[in-house]
Amino acid sequence: LPVLLRLTRDTMSALLMNKSVASGASLKASTRSVGRITPAPARRSVAAQAAREMWYPGATPPAHLDGSMLGDYGFDPLRLGTNPDRMKWFREAELTNGRWAMAAVVGILFTDLVGLPKWWEAGAQTYPIDNQTLAIIEIAVFAFLEAKRYEGYKKTGGTGFAFFFPFDPMGMRSPEKELKELKNGRLAMLAFLGFASTAAVNGQGPIESLQTHLADPAHNNIFTSSVGKESCVFVAVLSVLPIIIEATKTLGKGKESVPLFPWNEEWEKVAK
């Protein structure tokens, strides 16, 4: 019996000692792990992604749109911006077209308000300068301006006018103003598309088309026009497009599905 008690005591002591050693090793390993792992930035990154404003709620931006560029809302269905160098040039093109669209929208609304001839008939009107001379002047002026714009862009990476890069005579440039310009330019491009559509479908300017719609909204709208069926299909496709995009990503098990277009580097790899 004394031998049995001694063996039992020694066994219990060994078990307790092993448990103590294991606990100490586990504590050290946990301490080292805590020193290596930094979960806080990951949580902050996830929170930042969740708080980021997307082109539609819940959208997952493509990998090349990380939110660092002004006005980036994760919208690039054609993957035009996968090449960083092209992305900068596309932003310059977007700004230029947006500015022209803003000028065009203001001019079209002005001609409608004051009763001047329809904007799409402007080229058929008679002016003090004949069309041939006017075309020569326009080609010369814009060839100079576009050449200087491209030259300035290559040197500064930004937009400007003639010899001024950036062009900011009133000292109003700021990230907030640049974002507003970008948003208004995008809105103006959509507005001009609407102006051109109502001119082609109804033969009306924007003011006249609005007045017609307000007179009888139920019967004078895009769905009752000659392109009503096409408009219904277009709206339906736009409505389900986000669902299709997210379903594709879910079925792809988290892997980004990059479409193959002729302007993407992936297309070149496949072609080879």
PDB file of C-alpha atoms in Angstrom:
ATOM      1  CA  LEU A   1       0.000   0.000   0.000  1.00  0.00           C
ATOM      2  CA  PRO A   2       2.792   2.546   0.772  1.00  0.00           C
ATOM      3  CA  VAL A   3       4.361   1.725  -2.600  1.00  0.00           C
ATOM      4  CA  LEU A   4       1.001   2.222  -4.334  1.00  0.00           C
ATOM      5  CA  LEU A   5       0.464   5.547  -2.565  1.00  0.00           C
ATOM      6  CA  ARG A   6       3.976   6.672  -3.497  1.00  0.00           C
ATOM      7  CA  LEU A   7       3.395   5.764  -7.159  1.00  0.00           C
ATOM      8  CA  THR A   8       0.069   7.581  -7.179  1.00  0.00           C
ATOM      9  CA  ARG A   9       1.675  10.688  -5.645  1.00  0.00           C
ATOM     10  CA  ASP A  10       4.553  10.685  -8.145  1.00  0.00           C
ATOM     11  CA  THR A  11       2.148  10.229 -11.054  1.00  0.00           C
ATOM     12  CA  MET A  12      -0.052  13.137  -9.928  1.00  0.00           C
ATOM     13  CA  SER A  13       3.007  15.357  -9.468  1.00  0.00           C
ATOM     14  CA  ALA A  14       4.237  14.541 -12.975  1.00  0.00           C
ATOM     15  CA  LEU A  15       0.833  15.273 -14.467  1.00  0.00           C
ATOM     16  CA  LEU A  16       0.606  18.619 -12.667  1.00  0.00           C
ATOM     17  CA  MET A  17       4.139  19.520 -13.745  1.00  0.00           C
ATOM     18  CA  ASN A  18       3.417  18.657 -17.398  1.00  0.00           C
ATOM     19  CA  LYS A  19       0.234  20.702 -17.291  1.00  0.00           C
ATOM     20  CA  SER A  20       2.107  23.673 -15.846  1.00  0.00           C
ATOM     21  CA  VAL A  21       4.814  23.427 -18.494  1.00  0.00           C
ATOM     22  CA  ALA A  22       2.207  23.129 -21.266  1.00  0.00           C
ATOM     23  CA  SER A  23       0.297  26.122 -19.934  1.00  0.00           C
ATOM     24  CA  GLY A  24       3.482  28.182 -19.811  1.00  0.00           C
ATOM     25  CA  ALA A  25       4.407  27.206 -23.380  1.00  0.00           C
ATOM     26  CA  SER A  26       0.902  28.000 -24.564  1.00  0.00           C
ATOM     27  CA  LEU A  27       1.022  31.397 -22.861  1.00  0.00           C
ATOM     28  CA  LYS A  28       4.384  32.210 -24.479  1.00  0.00           C
ATOM     29  CA  ALA A  29       3.113  31.095 -27.888  1.00  0.00           C
ATOM     30  CA  SER A  30       0.023  33.239 -27.451  1.00  0.00           C
ATOM     31  CA  THR A  31       2.187  36.208 -26.477  1.00  0.00           C
ATOM     32  CA  ARG A  32       4.359  35.754 -29.531  1.00  0.00           C
ATOM     33  CA  SER A  33       1.290  35.384 -31.738  1.00  0.00           C
ATOM     34  CA  VAL A  34      -0.214  38.570 -30.365  1.00  0.00           C
ATOM     35  CA  GLY A  35       3.057  40.324 -31.114  1.00  0.00           C
ATOM     36  CA  ARG A  36       2.967  39.163 -34.713  1.00  0.00           C
ATOM     37  CA  ILE A  37      -0.733  39.554 -35.587  1.00  0.00           C
ATOM     38  CA  THR A  38      -2.230  43.015 -36.054  1.00  0.00           C
ATOM     39  CA  PRO A  39      -5.966  42.509 -36.474  1.00  0.00           C
ATOM     40  CA  ALA A  40      -6.896  46.140 -35.819  1.00  0.00           C
ATOM     41  CA  PRO A  41      -5.780  47.485 -39.234  1.00  0.00           C
ATOM     42  CA  ALA A  42      -7.612  44.616 -40.931  1.00  0.00           C
ATOM     43  CA  ARG A  43     -10.783  45.534 -39.067  1.00  0.00           C
ATOM     44  CA  ARG A  44     -10.289  49.162 -39.971  1.00  0.00           C
ATOM     45  CA  SER A  45      -9.735  48.204 -43.624  1.00  0.00           C
ATOM     46  CA  VAL A  46     -12.942  46.161 -43.677  1.00  0.00           C
ATOM     47  CA  ALA A  47     -14.820  49.020 -42.033  1.00  0.00           C
ATOM     48  CA  ALA A  48     -13.417  51.478 -44.564  1.00  0.00           C
ATOM     49  CA  GLN A  49     -14.515  49.256 -47.457  1.00  0.00           C
ATOM     50  CA  ALA A  50     -17.976  48.943 -45.924  1.00  0.00           C
ATOM     51  CA  ALA A  51     -18.255  52.725 -45.474  1.00  0.00           C
ATOM     52  CA  ARG A  52     -17.007  53.498 -48.990  1.00  0.00           C
ATOM     53  CA  GLU A  53     -19.663  54.889 -51.312  1.00  0.00           C
ATOM     54  CA  MET A  54     -20.297  52.626 -54.303  1.00  0.00           C
ATOM     55  CA  TRP A  55     -22.179  53.132 -57.560  1.00  0.00           C
ATOM     56  CA  TYR A  56     -24.930  50.961 -56.085  1.00  0.00           C
ATOM     57  CA  PRO A  57     -25.365  49.849 -52.446  1.00  0.00           C
ATOM     58  CA  GLY A  58     -23.396  46.748 -51.558  1.00  0.00           C
ATOM     59  CA  ALA A  59     -21.322  46.672 -54.748  1.00  0.00           C
ATOM     60  CA  THR A  60     -17.844  45.154 -54.638  1.00  0.00           C
ATOM     61  CA  PRO A  61     -15.362  47.319 -56.560  1.00  0.00           C
ATOM     62  CA  PRO A  62     -12.911  45.774 -59.050  1.00  0.00           C
ATOM     63  CA  ALA A  63      -9.407  45.171 -57.715  1.00  0.00           C
ATOM     64  CA  HIS A  64      -7.928  48.078 -59.700  1.00  0.00           C
ATOM     65  CA  LEU A  65     -10.383  50.601 -58.197  1.00  0.00           C
ATOM     66  CA  ASP A  66      -9.124  51.011 -54.629  1.00  0.00           C
ATOM     67  CA  GLY A  67     -10.799  54.356 -53.910  1.00  0.00           C
ATOM     68  CA  SER A  68      -7.586  56.388 -54.130  1.00  0.00           C
ATOM     69  CA  MET A  69      -8.719  58.288 -57.227  1.00  0.00           C
ATOM     70  CA  LEU A  70     -11.137  61.174 -56.811  1.00  0.00           C
ATOM     71  CA  GLY A  71     -14.675  60.250 -57.814  1.00  0.00           C
ATOM     72  CA  ASP A  72     -14.008  56.502 -57.705  1.00  0.00           C
ATOM     73  CA  TYR A  73     -17.271  54.679 -56.933  1.00  0.00           C
ATOM     74  CA  GLY A  74     -16.154  51.242 -58.101  1.00  0.00           C
ATOM     75  CA  PHE A  75     -17.832  51.462 -61.526  1.00  0.00           C
ATOM     76  CA  ASP A  76     -15.841  50.047 -64.433  1.00  0.00           C
ATOM     77  CA  PRO A  77     -17.884  47.304 -66.138  1.00  0.00           C
ATOM     78  CA  LEU A  78     -15.705  47.387 -69.266  1.00  0.00           C
ATOM     79  CA  ARG A  79     -12.471  47.245 -67.223  1.00  0.00           C
ATOM     80  CA  LEU A  80     -11.063  50.271 -69.003  1.00  0.00           C
ATOM     81  CA  GLY A  81      -8.928  51.221 -66.019  1.00  0.00           C
ATOM     82  CA  THR A  82      -6.956  48.021 -65.466  1.00  0.00           C
ATOM     83  CA  ASN A  83      -3.879  49.742 -66.903  1.00  0.00           C
ATOM     84  CA  PRO A  84      -2.790  52.530 -64.478  1.00  0.00           C
ATOM     85  CA  ASP A  85      -1.286  54.680 -67.238  1.00  0.00           C
ATOM     86  CA  ARG A  86      -4.441  54.489 -69.333  1.00  0.00           C
ATOM     87  CA  MET A  87      -6.519  55.232 -66.252  1.00  0.00           C
ATOM     88  CA  LYS A  88      -4.877  58.671 -65.909  1.00  0.00           C
ATOM     89  CA  TRP A  89      -5.553  59.475 -69.548  1.00  0.00           C
ATOM     90  CA  PHE A  90      -9.154  58.267 -69.267  1.00  0.00           C
ATOM     91  CA  ARG A  91      -9.644  60.596 -66.288  1.00  0.00           C
ATOM     92  CA  GLU A  92      -8.332  63.480 -68.384  1.00  0.00           C
ATOM     93  CA  ALA A  93     -10.714  62.490 -71.193  1.00  0.00           C
ATOM     94  CA  GLU A  94     -13.626  62.259 -68.743  1.00  0.00           C
ATOM     95  CA  LEU A  95     -12.934  65.744 -67.413  1.00  0.00           C
ATOM     96  CA  THR A  96     -12.635  67.214 -70.915  1.00  0.00           C
ATOM     97  CA  ASN A  97     -15.845  65.596 -72.150  1.00  0.00           C
ATOM     98  CA  GLY A  98     -17.634  66.558 -68.948  1.00  0.00           C
ATOM     99  CA  ARG A  99     -16.679  70.217 -69.385  1.00  0.00           C
ATOM    100  CA  TRP A 100     -17.851  70.219 -72.991  1.00  0.00           C
ATOM    101  CA  ALA A 101     -21.096  68.565 -71.914  1.00  0.00           C
ATOM    102  CA  MET A 102     -21.697  71.207 -69.223  1.00  0.00           C
ATOM    103  CA  ALA A 103     -21.151  73.970 -71.773  1.00  0.00           C
ATOM    104  CA  ALA A 104     -23.413  72.206 -74.285  1.00  0.00           C
ATOM    105  CA  VAL A 105     -26.245  71.695 -71.756  1.00  0.00           C
ATOM    106  CA  VAL A 106     -26.179  75.348 -70.730  1.00  0.00           C
ATOM    107  CA  GLY A 107     -26.140  76.453 -74.379  1.00  0.00           C
ATOM    108  CA  ILE A 108     -29.021  74.154 -75.365  1.00  0.00           C
ATOM    109  CA  LEU A 109     -31.173  75.290 -72.442  1.00  0.00           C
ATOM    110  CA  PHE A 110     -30.409  78.924 -73.305  1.00  0.00           C
ATOM    111  CA  THR A 111     -31.453  78.550 -76.951  1.00  0.00           C
ATOM    112  CA  ASP A 112     -34.675  76.851 -75.844  1.00  0.00           C
ATOM    113  CA  LEU A 113     -35.507  79.517 -73.286  1.00  0.00           C
ATOM    114  CA  VAL A 114     -34.962  82.503 -75.593  1.00  0.00           C
ATOM    115  CA  GLY A 115     -36.641  80.900 -78.617  1.00  0.00           C
ATOM    116  CA  LEU A 116     -33.636  80.494 -80.906  1.00  0.00           C
ATOM    117  CA  PRO A 117     -33.627  77.755 -83.606  1.00  0.00           C
ATOM    118  CA  LYS A 118     -33.357  74.159 -82.377  1.00  0.00           C
ATOM    119  CA  TRP A 119     -29.876  73.203 -81.328  1.00  0.00           C
ATOM    120  CA  TRP A 120     -29.648  70.225 -83.707  1.00  0.00           C
ATOM    121  CA  GLU A 121     -30.431  72.557 -86.620  1.00  0.00           C
ATOM    122  CA  ALA A 122     -27.705  75.067 -85.753  1.00  0.00           C
ATOM    123  CA  GLY A 123     -25.380  73.805 -88.468  1.00  0.00           C
ATOM    124  CA  ALA A 124     -27.990  74.497 -91.173  1.00  0.00           C
ATOM    125  CA  GLN A 125     -28.437  78.157 -90.215  1.00  0.00           C
ATOM    126  CA  THR A 126     -26.911  81.139 -92.029  1.00  0.00           C
ATOM    127  CA  TYR A 127     -24.177  83.068 -90.221  1.00  0.00           C
ATOM    128  CA  PRO A 128     -22.032  86.135 -91.015  1.00  0.00           C
ATOM    129  CA  ILE A 129     -19.131  83.741 -91.656  1.00  0.00           C
ATOM    130  CA  ASP A 130     -19.747  80.991 -94.196  1.00  0.00           C
ATOM    131  CA  ASN A 131     -19.407  77.366 -93.087  1.00  0.00           C
ATOM    132  CA  GLN A 132     -16.195  76.723 -95.014  1.00  0.00           C
ATOM    133  CA  THR A 133     -14.366  79.654 -93.426  1.00  0.00           C
ATOM    134  CA  LEU A 134     -15.803  78.785 -90.024  1.00  0.00           C
ATOM    135  CA  ALA A 135     -14.595  75.179 -90.368  1.00  0.00           C
ATOM    136  CA  ILE A 136     -11.052  76.335 -91.224  1.00  0.00           C
ATOM    137  CA  ILE A 137     -10.992  78.641 -88.182  1.00  0.00           C
ATOM    138  CA  GLU A 138     -12.278  75.908 -85.892  1.00  0.00           C
ATOM    139  CA  ILE A 139      -9.739  73.360 -87.136  1.00  0.00           C
ATOM    140  CA  ALA A 140      -6.838  75.791 -86.659  1.00  0.00           C
ATOM    141  CA  VAL A 141      -7.926  76.945 -83.189  1.00  0.00           C
ATOM    142  CA  PHE A 142      -8.691  73.512 -81.827  1.00  0.00           C
ATOM    143  CA  ALA A 143      -5.581  71.935 -83.331  1.00  0.00           C
ATOM    144  CA  PHE A 144      -3.526  74.461 -81.362  1.00  0.00           C
ATOM    145  CA  LEU A 145      -5.523  74.082 -78.132  1.00  0.00           C
ATOM    146  CA  GLU A 146      -5.543  70.284 -78.228  1.00  0.00           C
ATOM    147  CA  ALA A 147      -1.827  70.117 -79.000  1.00  0.00           C
ATOM    148  CA  LYS A 148      -1.061  72.380 -76.019  1.00  0.00           C
ATOM    149  CA  ARG A 149      -3.424  70.411 -73.809  1.00  0.00           C
ATOM    150  CA  TYR A 150      -1.688  67.140 -74.649  1.00  0.00           C
ATOM    151  CA  GLU A 151       1.731  68.733 -74.233  1.00  0.00           C
ATOM    152  CA  GLY A 152       0.752  70.098 -70.814  1.00  0.00           C
ATOM    153  CA  TYR A 153      -0.712  66.780 -69.753  1.00  0.00           C
ATOM    154  CA  LYS A 154       2.494  64.918 -70.656  1.00  0.00           C
ATOM    155  CA  LYS A 155       4.526  67.378 -68.580  1.00  0.00           C
ATOM    156  CA  THR A 156       2.287  67.798 -65.532  1.00  0.00           C
ATOM    157  CA  GLY A 157      -0.073  64.810 -65.614  1.00  0.00           C
ATOM    158  CA  GLY A 158      -2.992  67.210 -65.164  1.00  0.00           C
ATOM    159  CA  THR A 159      -5.473  69.183 -67.168  1.00  0.00           C
ATOM    160  CA  GLY A 160      -5.211  72.822 -68.193  1.00  0.00           C
ATOM    161  CA  PHE A 161      -5.742  75.372 -70.928  1.00  0.00           C
ATOM    162  CA  ALA A 162      -3.242  76.672 -73.512  1.00  0.00           C
ATOM    163  CA  PHE A 163      -0.146  77.652 -71.472  1.00  0.00           C
ATOM    164  CA  PHE A 164      -1.682  77.279 -67.994  1.00  0.00           C
ATOM    165  CA  PHE A 165      -1.453  73.956 -66.129  1.00  0.00           C
ATOM    166  CA  PRO A 166      -3.463  73.746 -64.021  1.00  0.00           C
ATOM    167  CA  PHE A 167      -5.899  76.395 -65.274  1.00  0.00           C
ATOM    168  CA  ASP A 168      -7.195  78.107 -62.137  1.00  0.00           C
ATOM    169  CA  PRO A 169      -7.346  81.905 -62.654  1.00  0.00           C
ATOM    170  CA  MET A 170      -9.654  82.438 -59.636  1.00  0.00           C
ATOM    171  CA  GLY A 171      -7.692  80.273 -57.206  1.00  0.00           C
ATOM    172  CA  MET A 172     -10.681  78.018 -56.476  1.00  0.00           C
ATOM    173  CA  ARG A 173      -8.980  74.668 -56.947  1.00  0.00           C
ATOM    174  CA  SER A 174      -9.454  72.157 -54.120  1.00  0.00           C
ATOM    175  CA  PRO A 175     -10.290  68.440 -53.841  1.00  0.00           C
ATOM    176  CA  GLU A 176     -13.879  69.343 -52.962  1.00  0.00           C
ATOM    177  CA  LYS A 177     -14.273  71.579 -56.032  1.00  0.00           C
ATOM    178  CA  GLU A 178     -12.615  68.994 -58.280  1.00  0.00           C
ATOM    179  CA  LEU A 179     -15.058  66.321 -57.098  1.00  0.00           C
ATOM    180  CA  LYS A 180     -18.013  68.646 -57.719  1.00  0.00           C
ATOM    181  CA  GLU A 181     -16.730  69.382 -61.218  1.00  0.00           C
ATOM    182  CA  LEU A 182     -16.383  65.669 -61.920  1.00  0.00           C
ATOM    183  CA  LYS A 183     -19.903  64.875 -60.674  1.00  0.00           C
ATOM    184  CA  ASN A 184     -21.485  67.762 -62.579  1.00  0.00           C
ATOM    185  CA  GLY A 185     -19.601  66.751 -65.713  1.00  0.00           C
ATOM    186  CA  ARG A 186     -20.944  63.202 -65.467  1.00  0.00           C
ATOM    187  CA  LEU A 187     -24.460  64.513 -64.899  1.00  0.00           C
ATOM    188  CA  ALA A 188     -24.123  66.871 -67.874  1.00  0.00           C
ATOM    189  CA  MET A 189     -23.042  64.018 -70.154  1.00  0.00           C
ATOM    190  CA  LEU A 190     -26.157  62.068 -69.159  1.00  0.00           C
ATOM    191  CA  ALA A 191     -28.282  65.211 -69.629  1.00  0.00           C
ATOM    192  CA  PHE A 192     -26.920  65.739 -73.134  1.00  0.00           C
ATOM    193  CA  LEU A 193     -27.715  62.112 -73.943  1.00  0.00           C
ATOM    194  CA  GLY A 194     -31.288  62.808 -72.823  1.00  0.00           C
ATOM    195  CA  PHE A 195     -31.457  65.985 -74.924  1.00  0.00           C
ATOM    196  CA  ALA A 196     -30.282  64.084 -77.989  1.00  0.00           C
ATOM    197  CA  SER A 197     -32.757  61.260 -77.298  1.00  0.00           C
ATOM    198  CA  THR A 198     -35.818  63.501 -77.014  1.00  0.00           C
ATOM    199  CA  ALA A 199     -34.747  65.381 -80.140  1.00  0.00           C
ATOM    200  CA  ALA A 200     -34.447  62.114 -82.096  1.00  0.00           C
ATOM    201  CA  VAL A 201     -37.677  60.550 -80.772  1.00  0.00           C
ATOM    202  CA  ASN A 202     -40.016  63.538 -80.354  1.00  0.00           C
ATOM    203  CA  GLY A 203     -38.361  66.272 -82.394  1.00  0.00           C
ATOM    204  CA  GLN A 204     -38.472  68.526 -79.335  1.00  0.00           C
ATOM    205  CA  GLY A 205     -35.971  70.467 -77.293  1.00  0.00           C
ATOM    206  CA  PRO A 206     -35.547  69.780 -73.561  1.00  0.00           C
ATOM    207  CA  ILE A 207     -37.809  72.646 -72.374  1.00  0.00           C
ATOM    208  CA  GLU A 208     -40.584  71.814 -74.833  1.00  0.00           C
ATOM    209  CA  SER A 209     -40.297  68.112 -74.009  1.00  0.00           C
ATOM    210  CA  LEU A 210     -40.604  68.868 -70.276  1.00  0.00           C
ATOM    211  CA  GLN A 211     -43.664  71.042 -70.842  1.00  0.00           C
ATOM    212  CA  THR A 212     -45.297  68.274 -72.892  1.00  0.00           C
ATOM    213  CA  HIS A 213     -44.628  65.746 -70.164  1.00  0.00           C
ATOM    214  CA  LEU A 214     -45.955  67.976 -67.364  1.00  0.00           C
ATOM    215  CA  ALA A 215     -49.152  68.649 -69.332  1.00  0.00           C
ATOM    216  CA  ASP A 216     -50.052  64.926 -69.252  1.00  0.00           C
ATOM    217  CA  PRO A 217     -47.450  62.823 -67.423  1.00  0.00           C
ATOM    218  CA  ALA A 218     -49.412  59.561 -67.728  1.00  0.00           C
ATOM    219  CA  HIS A 219     -49.541  59.664 -71.525  1.00  0.00           C
ATOM    220  CA  ASN A 220     -46.470  61.735 -72.426  1.00  0.00           C
ATOM    221  CA  ASN A 221     -43.410  59.882 -71.172  1.00  0.00           C
ATOM    222  CA  ILE A 222     -40.625  57.691 -72.465  1.00  0.00           C
ATOM    223  CA  PHE A 223     -42.645  54.483 -72.057  1.00  0.00           C
ATOM    224  CA  THR A 224     -45.527  55.762 -74.216  1.00  0.00           C
ATOM    225  CA  SER A 225     -43.206  57.083 -76.932  1.00  0.00           C
ATOM    226  CA  SER A 226     -42.159  55.298 -80.107  1.00  0.00           C
ATOM    227  CA  VAL A 227     -39.286  53.672 -78.192  1.00  0.00           C
ATOM    228  CA  GLY A 228     -41.429  52.636 -75.216  1.00  0.00           C
ATOM    229  CA  LYS A 229     -40.789  48.899 -75.569  1.00  0.00           C
ATOM    230  CA  GLU A 230     -37.053  49.367 -75.921  1.00  0.00           C
ATOM    231  CA  SER A 231     -37.057  51.635 -72.868  1.00  0.00           C
ATOM    232  CA  CYS A 232     -38.880  48.995 -70.801  1.00  0.00           C
ATOM    233  CA  VAL A 233     -36.316  46.361 -71.735  1.00  0.00           C
ATOM    234  CA  PHE A 234     -33.448  48.746 -70.987  1.00  0.00           C
ATOM    235  CA  VAL A 235     -34.809  49.627 -67.532  1.00  0.00           C
ATOM    236  CA  ALA A 236     -35.449  45.947 -66.756  1.00  0.00           C
ATOM    237  CA  VAL A 237     -31.877  45.012 -67.673  1.00  0.00           C
ATOM    238  CA  LEU A 238     -30.472  47.817 -65.530  1.00  0.00           C
ATOM    239  CA  SER A 239     -32.651  46.691 -62.629  1.00  0.00           C
ATOM    240  CA  VAL A 240     -31.373  43.101 -62.608  1.00  0.00           C
ATOM    241  CA  LEU A 241     -27.775  43.872 -63.602  1.00  0.00           C
ATOM    242  CA  PRO A 242     -26.541  44.367 -60.004  1.00  0.00           C
ATOM    243  CA  ILE A 243     -28.106  41.034 -59.037  1.00  0.00           C
ATOM    244  CA  ILE A 244     -26.354  39.272 -61.923  1.00  0.00           C
ATOM    245  CA  ILE A 245     -23.017  40.868 -61.008  1.00  0.00           C
ATOM    246  CA  GLU A 246     -23.216  39.875 -57.348  1.00  0.00           C
ATOM    247  CA  ALA A 247     -24.452  36.367 -58.190  1.00  0.00           C
ATOM    248  CA  THR A 248     -21.477  35.899 -60.515  1.00  0.00           C
ATOM    249  CA  LYS A 249     -19.074  36.932 -57.761  1.00  0.00           C
ATOM    250  CA  THR A 250     -20.755  34.638 -55.243  1.00  0.00           C
ATOM    251  CA  LEU A 251     -20.650  31.640 -57.571  1.00  0.00           C
ATOM    252  CA  GLY A 252     -17.028  32.450 -58.336  1.00  0.00           C
ATOM    253  CA  LYS A 253     -16.143  31.825 -54.662  1.00  0.00           C
ATOM    254  CA  GLY A 254     -14.695  35.278 -54.053  1.00  0.00           C
ATOM    255  CA  LYS A 255     -12.582  35.382 -57.212  1.00  0.00           C
ATOM    256  CA  GLU A 256     -13.012  38.505 -59.282  1.00  0.00           C
ATOM    257  CA  SER A 257     -14.423  37.744 -62.698  1.00  0.00           C
ATOM    258  CA  VAL A 258     -12.515  39.959 -65.141  1.00  0.00           C
ATOM    259  CA  PRO A 259     -14.185  40.248 -68.560  1.00  0.00           C
ATOM    260  CA  LEU A 260     -11.906  39.859 -71.553  1.00  0.00           C
ATOM    261  CA  PHE A 261     -11.957  42.914 -73.807  1.00  0.00           C
ATOM    262  CA  PRO A 262      -9.552  43.782 -76.638  1.00  0.00           C
ATOM    263  CA  TRP A 263      -8.149  46.689 -74.590  1.00  0.00           C
ATOM    264  CA  ASN A 264      -7.241  44.514 -71.549  1.00  0.00           C
ATOM    265  CA  GLU A 265      -3.843  42.900 -71.054  1.00  0.00           C
ATOM    266  CA  GLU A 266      -5.568  39.571 -70.373  1.00  0.00           C
ATOM    267  CA  TRP A 267      -6.904  39.613 -73.936  1.00  0.00           C
ATOM    268  CA  GLU A 268      -3.357  39.963 -75.276  1.00  0.00           C
ATOM    269  CA  LYS A 269      -2.260  36.932 -73.231  1.00  0.00           C
ATOM    270  CA  VAL A 270      -5.125  34.852 -74.608  1.00  0.00           C
ATOM    271  CA  ALA A 271      -4.428  36.028 -78.165  1.00  0.00           C
ATOM    272  CA  LYS A 272      -0.836  34.873 -77.862  1.00  0.00           C
TER     273      LYS A 272
END
